[in-house]
Amino acid sequence: MKNTHLINEIDYLLETYCDGCFIRTHLRKEKGKTFAHNFCIRQCTIGEEIKQVGTKLQGTK
């Protein structure tokens, strides 16, 4: 896959699922930005998909 395709895939996931995410917004208010960020990276299914695409992106260099 080309880098631009992978970047577009990440952008699509972020725009579709992460923008306006209720869980992320709630966690930021209640526990802070760092906690919300860690949740998104480690526990959210979309965050896991983004990490997998990012790994593919690193492998293409």
Short mmCIF file of C-alpha atoms in Angstrom, two decimals:
data_model
loop_
_atom_site.label_atom_id
_atom_site.label_comp_id
_atom_site.label_asym_id
_atom_site.label_seq_id
_atom_site.Cartn_x
_atom_site.Cartn_y
_atom_site.Cartn_z
CA MET A 1 0.00 0.00 0.00
CA LYS A 2 1.10 3.52 -0.63
CA ASN A 3 1.75 5.91 2.21
CA THR A 4 -0.97 8.31 1.06
CA HIS A 5 -3.56 5.53 1.15
CA LEU A 6 -2.57 4.59 4.70
CA ILE A 7 -2.61 8.22 5.84
CA ASN A 8 -6.05 8.67 4.28
CA GLU A 9 -7.26 5.56 6.10
CA ILE A 10 -6.06 6.96 9.44
CA ASP A 11 -7.66 10.31 8.66
CA TYR A 12 -10.96 8.60 7.80
CA LEU A 13 -10.96 6.67 11.08
CA LEU A 14 -10.22 9.80 13.10
CA GLU A 15 -12.88 11.90 11.37
CA THR A 16 -15.54 9.20 11.42
CA TYR A 17 -15.15 7.78 14.90
CA CYS A 18 -12.95 10.00 17.05
CA ASP A 19 -14.27 13.49 16.32
CA GLY A 20 -17.10 14.06 18.76
CA CYS A 21 -16.53 10.82 20.67
CA PHE A 22 -18.63 10.95 23.84
CA ILE A 23 -16.34 8.65 25.81
CA ARG A 24 -13.24 10.68 25.00
CA THR A 25 -15.01 13.94 25.89
CA HIS A 26 -16.28 12.53 29.16
CA LEU A 27 -12.90 11.11 30.16
CA ARG A 28 -11.18 14.43 29.39
CA LYS A 29 -13.60 16.28 31.65
CA GLU A 30 -13.51 13.77 34.49
CA LYS A 31 -9.94 12.45 34.50
CA GLY A 32 -7.87 14.68 32.21
CA LYS A 33 -6.34 14.65 28.74
CA THR A 34 -3.64 12.12 29.53
CA PHE A 35 -6.08 9.53 30.86
CA ALA A 36 -8.39 10.01 27.87
CA HIS A 37 -5.46 9.72 25.45
CA ASN A 38 -4.24 6.52 27.10
CA PHE A 39 -7.74 5.06 26.96
CA CYS A 40 -8.02 5.82 23.25
CA ILE A 41 -4.65 4.21 22.50
CA ARG A 42 -4.89 1.13 24.72
CA GLN A 43 -8.56 0.22 25.10
CA CYS A 44 -10.59 1.74 22.26
CA THR A 45 -11.10 -0.54 19.26
CA ILE A 46 -10.67 2.35 16.83
CA GLY A 47 -7.40 3.30 18.53
CA GLU A 48 -6.17 -0.25 18.02
CA GLU A 49 -7.08 -0.07 14.32
CA ILE A 50 -5.22 3.22 14.00
CA LYS A 51 -2.15 1.65 15.63
CA GLN A 52 -2.27 -1.27 13.17
CA VAL A 53 -2.42 1.09 10.19
CA GLY A 54 0.40 3.16 11.71
CA THR A 55 2.52 0.01 12.01
CA LYS A 56 1.94 -0.68 8.31
CA LEU A 57 2.93 2.92 7.58
CA GLN A 58 6.20 2.51 9.47
CA GLY A 59 6.91 -0.72 7.59
CA THR A 60 6.67 1.01 4.19
CA LYS A 61 9.59 3.37 4.85
#
